[in-house]
mmCIF file of C-alpha atoms in Angstrom:
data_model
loop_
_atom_site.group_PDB
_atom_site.id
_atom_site.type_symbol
_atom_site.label_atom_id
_atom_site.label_comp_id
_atom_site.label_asym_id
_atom_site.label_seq_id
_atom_site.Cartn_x
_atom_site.Cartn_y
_atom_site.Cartn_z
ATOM 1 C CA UNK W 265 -71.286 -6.999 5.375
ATOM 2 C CA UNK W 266 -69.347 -4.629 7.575
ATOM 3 C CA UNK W 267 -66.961 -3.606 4.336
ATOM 4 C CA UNK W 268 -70.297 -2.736 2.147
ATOM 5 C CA UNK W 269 -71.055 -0.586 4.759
ATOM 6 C CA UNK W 270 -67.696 1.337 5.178
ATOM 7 C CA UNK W 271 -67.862 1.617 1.549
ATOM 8 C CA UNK W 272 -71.641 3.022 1.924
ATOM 9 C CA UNK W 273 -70.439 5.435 4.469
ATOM 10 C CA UNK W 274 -67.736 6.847 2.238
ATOM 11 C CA UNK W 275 -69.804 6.889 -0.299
ATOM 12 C CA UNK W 276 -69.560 6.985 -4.446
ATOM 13 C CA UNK W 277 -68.198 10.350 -4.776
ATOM 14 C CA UNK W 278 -65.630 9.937 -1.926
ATOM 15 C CA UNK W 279 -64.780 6.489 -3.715
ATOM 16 C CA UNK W 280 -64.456 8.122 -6.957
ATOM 17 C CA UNK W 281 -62.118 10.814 -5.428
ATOM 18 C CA UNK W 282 -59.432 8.604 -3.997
ATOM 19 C CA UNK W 283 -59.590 6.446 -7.112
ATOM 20 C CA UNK W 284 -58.959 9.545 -9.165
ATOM 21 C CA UNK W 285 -55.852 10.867 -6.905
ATOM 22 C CA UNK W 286 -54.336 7.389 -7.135
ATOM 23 C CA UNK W 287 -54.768 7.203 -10.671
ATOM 24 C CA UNK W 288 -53.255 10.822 -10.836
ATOM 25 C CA UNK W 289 -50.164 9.784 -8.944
ATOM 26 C CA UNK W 290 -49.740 6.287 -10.685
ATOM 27 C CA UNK W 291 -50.001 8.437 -14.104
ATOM 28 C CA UNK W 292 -47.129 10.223 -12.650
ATOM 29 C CA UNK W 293 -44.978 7.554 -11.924
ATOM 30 C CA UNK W 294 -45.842 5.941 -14.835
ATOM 31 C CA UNK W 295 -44.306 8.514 -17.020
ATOM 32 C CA UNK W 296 -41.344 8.944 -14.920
ATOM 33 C CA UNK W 297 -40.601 5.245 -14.932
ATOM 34 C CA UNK W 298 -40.752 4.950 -11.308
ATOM 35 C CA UNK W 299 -41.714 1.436 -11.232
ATOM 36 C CA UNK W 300 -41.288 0.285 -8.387
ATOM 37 C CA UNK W 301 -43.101 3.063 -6.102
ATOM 38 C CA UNK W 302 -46.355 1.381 -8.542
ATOM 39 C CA UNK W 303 -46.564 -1.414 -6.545
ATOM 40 C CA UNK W 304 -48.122 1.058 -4.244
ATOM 41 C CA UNK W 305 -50.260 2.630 -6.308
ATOM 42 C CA UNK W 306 -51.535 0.700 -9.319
ATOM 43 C CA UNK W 307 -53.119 -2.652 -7.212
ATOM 44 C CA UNK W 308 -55.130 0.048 -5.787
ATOM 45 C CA UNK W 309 -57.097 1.480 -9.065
ATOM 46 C CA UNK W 310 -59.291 -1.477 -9.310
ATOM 47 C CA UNK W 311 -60.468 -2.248 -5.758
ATOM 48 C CA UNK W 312 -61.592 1.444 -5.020
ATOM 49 C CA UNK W 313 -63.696 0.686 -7.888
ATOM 50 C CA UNK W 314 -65.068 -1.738 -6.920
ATOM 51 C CA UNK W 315 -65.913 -0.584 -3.505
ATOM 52 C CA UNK W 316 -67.697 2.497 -5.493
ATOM 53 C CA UNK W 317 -69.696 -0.746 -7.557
ATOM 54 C CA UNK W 318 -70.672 -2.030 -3.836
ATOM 55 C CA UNK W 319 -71.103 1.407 -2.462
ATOM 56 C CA UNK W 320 -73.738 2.549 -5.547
ATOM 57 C CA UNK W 321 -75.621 -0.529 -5.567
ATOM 58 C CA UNK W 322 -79.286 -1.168 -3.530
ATOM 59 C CA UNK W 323 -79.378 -4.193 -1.702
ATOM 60 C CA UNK W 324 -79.760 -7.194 -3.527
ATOM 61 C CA UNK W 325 -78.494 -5.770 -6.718
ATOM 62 C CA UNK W 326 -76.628 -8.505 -8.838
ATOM 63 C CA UNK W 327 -72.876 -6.894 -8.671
ATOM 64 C CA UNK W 328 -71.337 -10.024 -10.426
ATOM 65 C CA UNK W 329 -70.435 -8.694 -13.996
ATOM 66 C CA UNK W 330 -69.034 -5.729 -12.549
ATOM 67 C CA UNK W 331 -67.216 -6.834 -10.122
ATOM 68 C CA UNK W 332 -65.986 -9.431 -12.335
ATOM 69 C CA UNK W 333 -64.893 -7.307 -15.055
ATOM 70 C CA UNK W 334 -62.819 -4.983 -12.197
ATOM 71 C CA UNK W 335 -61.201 -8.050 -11.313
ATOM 72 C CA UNK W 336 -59.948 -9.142 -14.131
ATOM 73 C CA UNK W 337 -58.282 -5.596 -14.634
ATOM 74 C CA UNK W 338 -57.096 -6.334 -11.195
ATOM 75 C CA UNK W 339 -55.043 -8.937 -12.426
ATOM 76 C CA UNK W 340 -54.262 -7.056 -15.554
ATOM 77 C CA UNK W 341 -52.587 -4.371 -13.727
ATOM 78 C CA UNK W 342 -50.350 -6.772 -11.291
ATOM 79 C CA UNK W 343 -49.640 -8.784 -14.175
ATOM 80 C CA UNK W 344 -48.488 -5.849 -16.418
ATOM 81 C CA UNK W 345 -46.322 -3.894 -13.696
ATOM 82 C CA UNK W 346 -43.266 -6.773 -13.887
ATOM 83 C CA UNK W 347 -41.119 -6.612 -17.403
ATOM 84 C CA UNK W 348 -42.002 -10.718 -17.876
ATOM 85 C CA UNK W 349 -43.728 -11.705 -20.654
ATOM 86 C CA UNK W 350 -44.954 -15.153 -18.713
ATOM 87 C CA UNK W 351 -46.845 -12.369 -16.633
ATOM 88 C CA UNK W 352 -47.845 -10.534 -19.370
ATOM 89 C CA UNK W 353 -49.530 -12.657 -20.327
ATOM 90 C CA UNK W 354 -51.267 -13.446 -17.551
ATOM 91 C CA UNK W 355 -52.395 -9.751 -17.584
ATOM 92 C CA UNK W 356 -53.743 -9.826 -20.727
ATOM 93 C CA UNK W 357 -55.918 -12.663 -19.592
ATOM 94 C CA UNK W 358 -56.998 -10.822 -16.483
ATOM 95 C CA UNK W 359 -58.157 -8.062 -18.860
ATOM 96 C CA UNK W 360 -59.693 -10.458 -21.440
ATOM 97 C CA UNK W 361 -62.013 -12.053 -18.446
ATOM 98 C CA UNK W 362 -62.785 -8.068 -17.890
ATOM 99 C CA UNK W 363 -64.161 -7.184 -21.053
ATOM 100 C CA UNK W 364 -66.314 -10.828 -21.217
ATOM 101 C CA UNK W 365 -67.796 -9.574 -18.324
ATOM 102 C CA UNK W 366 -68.245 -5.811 -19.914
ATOM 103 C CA UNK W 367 -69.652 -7.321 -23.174
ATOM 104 C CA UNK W 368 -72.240 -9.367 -21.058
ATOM 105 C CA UNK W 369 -73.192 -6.203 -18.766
ATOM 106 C CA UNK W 370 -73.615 -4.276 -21.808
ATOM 107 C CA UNK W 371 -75.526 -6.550 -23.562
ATOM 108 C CA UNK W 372 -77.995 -7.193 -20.942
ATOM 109 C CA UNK W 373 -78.596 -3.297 -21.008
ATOM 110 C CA UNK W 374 -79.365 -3.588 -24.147
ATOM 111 C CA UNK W 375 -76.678 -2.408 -26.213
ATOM 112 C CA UNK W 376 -76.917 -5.148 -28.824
ATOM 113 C CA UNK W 377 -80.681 -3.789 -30.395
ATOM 114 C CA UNK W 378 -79.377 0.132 -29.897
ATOM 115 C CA UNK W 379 -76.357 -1.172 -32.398
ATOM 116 C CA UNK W 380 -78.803 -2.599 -34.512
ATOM 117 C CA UNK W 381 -79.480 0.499 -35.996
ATOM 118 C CA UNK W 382 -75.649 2.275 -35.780
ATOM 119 C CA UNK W 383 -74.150 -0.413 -38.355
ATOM 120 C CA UNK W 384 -71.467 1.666 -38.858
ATOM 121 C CA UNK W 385 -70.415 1.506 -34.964
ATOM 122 C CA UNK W 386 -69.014 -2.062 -35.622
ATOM 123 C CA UNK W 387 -67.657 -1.246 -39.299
ATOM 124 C CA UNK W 388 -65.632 1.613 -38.127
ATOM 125 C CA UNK W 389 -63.762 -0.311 -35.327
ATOM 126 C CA UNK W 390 -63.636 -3.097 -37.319
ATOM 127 C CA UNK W 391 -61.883 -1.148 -39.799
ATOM 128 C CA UNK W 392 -59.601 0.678 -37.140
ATOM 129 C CA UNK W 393 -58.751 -2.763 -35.751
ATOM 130 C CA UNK W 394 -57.714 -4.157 -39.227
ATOM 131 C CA UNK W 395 -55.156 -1.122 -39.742
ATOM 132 C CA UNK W 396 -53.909 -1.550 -36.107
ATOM 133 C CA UNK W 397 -53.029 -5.314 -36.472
ATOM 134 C CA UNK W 398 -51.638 -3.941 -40.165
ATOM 135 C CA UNK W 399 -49.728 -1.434 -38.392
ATOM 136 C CA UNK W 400 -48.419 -3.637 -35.649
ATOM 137 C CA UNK W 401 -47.839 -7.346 -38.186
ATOM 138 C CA UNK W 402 -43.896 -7.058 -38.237
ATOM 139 C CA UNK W 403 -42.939 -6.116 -34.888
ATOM 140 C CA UNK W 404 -44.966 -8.688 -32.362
ATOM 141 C CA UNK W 405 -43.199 -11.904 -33.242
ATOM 142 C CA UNK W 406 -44.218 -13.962 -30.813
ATOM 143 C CA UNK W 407 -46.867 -12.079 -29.121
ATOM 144 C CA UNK W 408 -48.378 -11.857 -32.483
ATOM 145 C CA UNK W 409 -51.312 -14.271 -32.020
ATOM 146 C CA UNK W 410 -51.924 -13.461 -28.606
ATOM 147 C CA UNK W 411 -52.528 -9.776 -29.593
ATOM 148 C CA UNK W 412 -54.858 -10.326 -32.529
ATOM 149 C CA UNK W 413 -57.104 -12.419 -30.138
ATOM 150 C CA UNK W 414 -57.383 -9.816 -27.536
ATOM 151 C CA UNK W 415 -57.428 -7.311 -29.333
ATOM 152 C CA UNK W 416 -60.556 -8.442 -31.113
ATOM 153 C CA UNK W 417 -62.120 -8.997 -27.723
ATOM 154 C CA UNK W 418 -61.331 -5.463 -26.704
ATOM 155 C CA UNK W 419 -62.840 -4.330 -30.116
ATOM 156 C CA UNK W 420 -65.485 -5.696 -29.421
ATOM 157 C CA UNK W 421 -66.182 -4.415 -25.877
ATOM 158 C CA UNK W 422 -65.667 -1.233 -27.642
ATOM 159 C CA UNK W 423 -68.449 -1.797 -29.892
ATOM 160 C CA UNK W 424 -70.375 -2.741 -26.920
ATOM 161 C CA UNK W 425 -70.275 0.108 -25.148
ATOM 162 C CA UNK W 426 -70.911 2.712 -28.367
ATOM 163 C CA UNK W 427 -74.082 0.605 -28.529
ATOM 164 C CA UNK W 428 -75.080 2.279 -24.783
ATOM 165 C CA UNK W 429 -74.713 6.329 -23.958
ATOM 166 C CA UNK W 430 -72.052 8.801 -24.420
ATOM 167 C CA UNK W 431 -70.137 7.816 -21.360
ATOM 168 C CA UNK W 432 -69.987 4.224 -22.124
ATOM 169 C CA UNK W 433 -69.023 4.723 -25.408
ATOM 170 C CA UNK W 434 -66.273 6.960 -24.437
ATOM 171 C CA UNK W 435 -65.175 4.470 -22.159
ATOM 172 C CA UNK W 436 -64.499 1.729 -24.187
ATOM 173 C CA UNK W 437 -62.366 3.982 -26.474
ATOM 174 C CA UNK W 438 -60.938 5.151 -24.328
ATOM 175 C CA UNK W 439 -59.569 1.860 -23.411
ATOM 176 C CA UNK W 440 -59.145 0.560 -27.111
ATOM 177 C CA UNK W 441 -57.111 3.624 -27.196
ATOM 178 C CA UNK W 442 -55.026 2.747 -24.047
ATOM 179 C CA UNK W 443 -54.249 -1.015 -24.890
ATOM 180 C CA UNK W 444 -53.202 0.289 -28.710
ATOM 181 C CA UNK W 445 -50.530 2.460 -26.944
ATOM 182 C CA UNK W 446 -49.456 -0.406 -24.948
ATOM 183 C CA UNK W 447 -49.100 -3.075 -28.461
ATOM 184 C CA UNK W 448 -47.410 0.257 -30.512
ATOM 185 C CA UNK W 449 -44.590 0.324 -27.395
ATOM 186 C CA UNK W 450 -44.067 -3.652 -27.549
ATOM 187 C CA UNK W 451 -43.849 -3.687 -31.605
ATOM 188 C CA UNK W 452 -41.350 -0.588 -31.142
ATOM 189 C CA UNK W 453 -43.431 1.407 -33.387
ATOM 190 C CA UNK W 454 -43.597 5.306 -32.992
ATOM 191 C CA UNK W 455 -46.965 6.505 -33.495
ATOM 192 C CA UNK W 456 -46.281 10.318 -31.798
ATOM 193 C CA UNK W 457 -44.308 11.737 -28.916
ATOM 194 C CA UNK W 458 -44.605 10.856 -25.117
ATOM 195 C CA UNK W 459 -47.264 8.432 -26.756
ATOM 196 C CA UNK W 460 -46.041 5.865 -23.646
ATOM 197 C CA UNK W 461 -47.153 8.846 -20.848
ATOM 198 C CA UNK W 462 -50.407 8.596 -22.327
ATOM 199 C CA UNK W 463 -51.316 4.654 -21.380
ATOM 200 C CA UNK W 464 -52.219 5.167 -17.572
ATOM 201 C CA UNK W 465 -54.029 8.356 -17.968
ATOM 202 C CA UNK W 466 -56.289 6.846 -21.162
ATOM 203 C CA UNK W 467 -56.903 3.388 -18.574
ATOM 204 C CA UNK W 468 -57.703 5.489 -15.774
ATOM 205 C CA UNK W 469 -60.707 7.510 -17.601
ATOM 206 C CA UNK W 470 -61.338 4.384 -19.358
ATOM 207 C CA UNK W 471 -62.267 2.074 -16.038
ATOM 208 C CA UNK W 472 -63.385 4.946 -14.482
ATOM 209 C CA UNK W 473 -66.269 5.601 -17.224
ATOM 210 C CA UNK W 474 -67.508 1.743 -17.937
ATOM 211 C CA UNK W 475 -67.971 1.490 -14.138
ATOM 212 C CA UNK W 476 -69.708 4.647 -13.358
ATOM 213 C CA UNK W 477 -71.528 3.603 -15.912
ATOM 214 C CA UNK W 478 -73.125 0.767 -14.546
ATOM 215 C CA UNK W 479 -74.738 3.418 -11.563
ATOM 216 C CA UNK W 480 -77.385 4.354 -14.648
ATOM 217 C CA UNK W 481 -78.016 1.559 -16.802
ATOM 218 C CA UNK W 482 -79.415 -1.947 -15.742
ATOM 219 C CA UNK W 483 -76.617 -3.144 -14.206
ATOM 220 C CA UNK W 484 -78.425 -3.299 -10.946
ATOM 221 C CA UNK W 485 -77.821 0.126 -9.496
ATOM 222 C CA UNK W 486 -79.950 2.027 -6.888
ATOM 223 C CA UNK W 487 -82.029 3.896 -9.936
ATOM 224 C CA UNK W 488 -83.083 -0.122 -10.671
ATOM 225 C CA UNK W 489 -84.725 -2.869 -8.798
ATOM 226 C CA UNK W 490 -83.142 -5.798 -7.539
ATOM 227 C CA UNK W 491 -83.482 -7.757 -10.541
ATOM 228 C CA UNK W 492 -81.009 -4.924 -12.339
ATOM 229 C CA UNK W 493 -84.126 -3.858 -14.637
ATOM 230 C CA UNK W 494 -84.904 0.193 -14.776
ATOM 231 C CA UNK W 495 -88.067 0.509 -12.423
ATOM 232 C CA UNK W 496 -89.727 2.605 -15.230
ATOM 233 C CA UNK W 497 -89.206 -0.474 -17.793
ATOM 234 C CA UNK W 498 -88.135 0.969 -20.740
ATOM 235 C CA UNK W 499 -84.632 -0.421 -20.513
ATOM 236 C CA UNK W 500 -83.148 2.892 -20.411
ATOM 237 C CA UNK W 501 -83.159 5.140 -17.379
ATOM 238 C CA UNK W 502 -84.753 8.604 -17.792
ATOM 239 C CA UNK W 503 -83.525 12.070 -17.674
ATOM 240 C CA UNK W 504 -84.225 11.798 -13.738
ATOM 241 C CA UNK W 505 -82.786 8.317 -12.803
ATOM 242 C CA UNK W 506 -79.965 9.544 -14.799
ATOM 243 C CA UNK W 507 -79.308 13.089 -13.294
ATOM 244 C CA UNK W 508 -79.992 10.959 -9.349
ATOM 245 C CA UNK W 509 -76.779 8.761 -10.587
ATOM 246 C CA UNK W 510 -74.351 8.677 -8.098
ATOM 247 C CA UNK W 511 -71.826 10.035 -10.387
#
């Protein structure tokens, strides 16, 4: 495809620059309430992404989950720029197909043995979650099942990703940390100052780590054959594949 290649020729770190100035400037506008200059600046975040998916990946490579999971954020951010709730909602389903698709990448690296011996990786979040929905009961009203639904989906990409390396981990709190933000502004609740500036910023790190991510585990990156399985077969990459990531 001529678009892989243009993507090739800019290559991963070029990708990951724009992406990163973009998010800077939608961060900006973001706090300053300039919404509708977004419109601009948002849609962008989650197709440079996933040119860097297509630009990192050797031929062949199975880019499905990722791709999937960017487009689902895709629709999350269009559907969450608009003050409706009908598209709200329709966000939050964007973003729920996204972290399907994160748990499934994830998994198939092998995150679901590595969290076989960190039980307390699912206990903690499951114990943040339970104090978040505690914290948040009163002031959802009708959002209130919606929320607890997602938001055990997004727990559970989190423990997901905290079952893969320090970067993935990060990532998925990252974005736990984000959406909680997000559900503390809808049930009016107060958790710390300029706590709304810090949504776009925390999303922005957040994408930005689960998809680099996928350039060094067996998502089907150049370090891994076509299949998406680590060339060395251990289901991990080594220190080399790793430090030969793309970012």
């Amino acid at each position: 495809m001529k678009l892989a290649r243009v993507f090739r020729r800019i290559g991963p770190k070029g990708l990951v620059a724009a992406y990163l100035a973009v998010g800077v400037v939608d961060s900006v506008l973001a706090a300053a309430d300039v919404g509708a200059v977004r419109w601009a600046t948002k849609p962008l975040l989650m197709p440079l992404l996933a040119a860097y998916v297509v630009a990192s990946a050797r031929r062949g490579a199975d880019l499905r989950l990722p791709l999937i999971a960017l487009a689902g954020g895709f629709v999350g951010d269009v559907g969450l720029l608009p003050d409706r709730e009908a598209l709200f909602m329709v966000g939050m389903a964007g973003f729920a197909v996204g972290h399907v698709a994160y748990i499934r990448a994830f998994d198939r690296a092998g995150a679901r043995a590595r969290l076989a011996a960190k039980p307390w990786v699912p206990v903690a979040y499951g114990a943040a979650w339970a104090a978040t929905i505690a914290v948040l009961w009163g002031g959802l009203d009708d959002l209130l099942v919606p929320v607890l639904g997602y938001s055990l989906l997004l727990t559970a990409m989190a423990v997901f990703a905290a079952g893969l390396d320090g970067r993935t981990a990060l990532g998925g709190a990252l974005f736990l940390l984000s959406d909680t933000l997000i559900a503390f502004g809808i049930a009016d609740v107060d958790a710390f100052p300029g706590q709304d500036g810090l949504v776009m910023p925390l999303y922005v790190a957040a994408q930005l780590l689960l998809t680099t991510s996928w350039a060094r585990w067996p998502f089907g990156s150049r370090e891994n054959g076509t299949d998406g399985v680590p060339r060395h077969g251990t289901g991990r990459a080594t220190a080399a594949d790793q430090g030969s990531a793309a970012v």
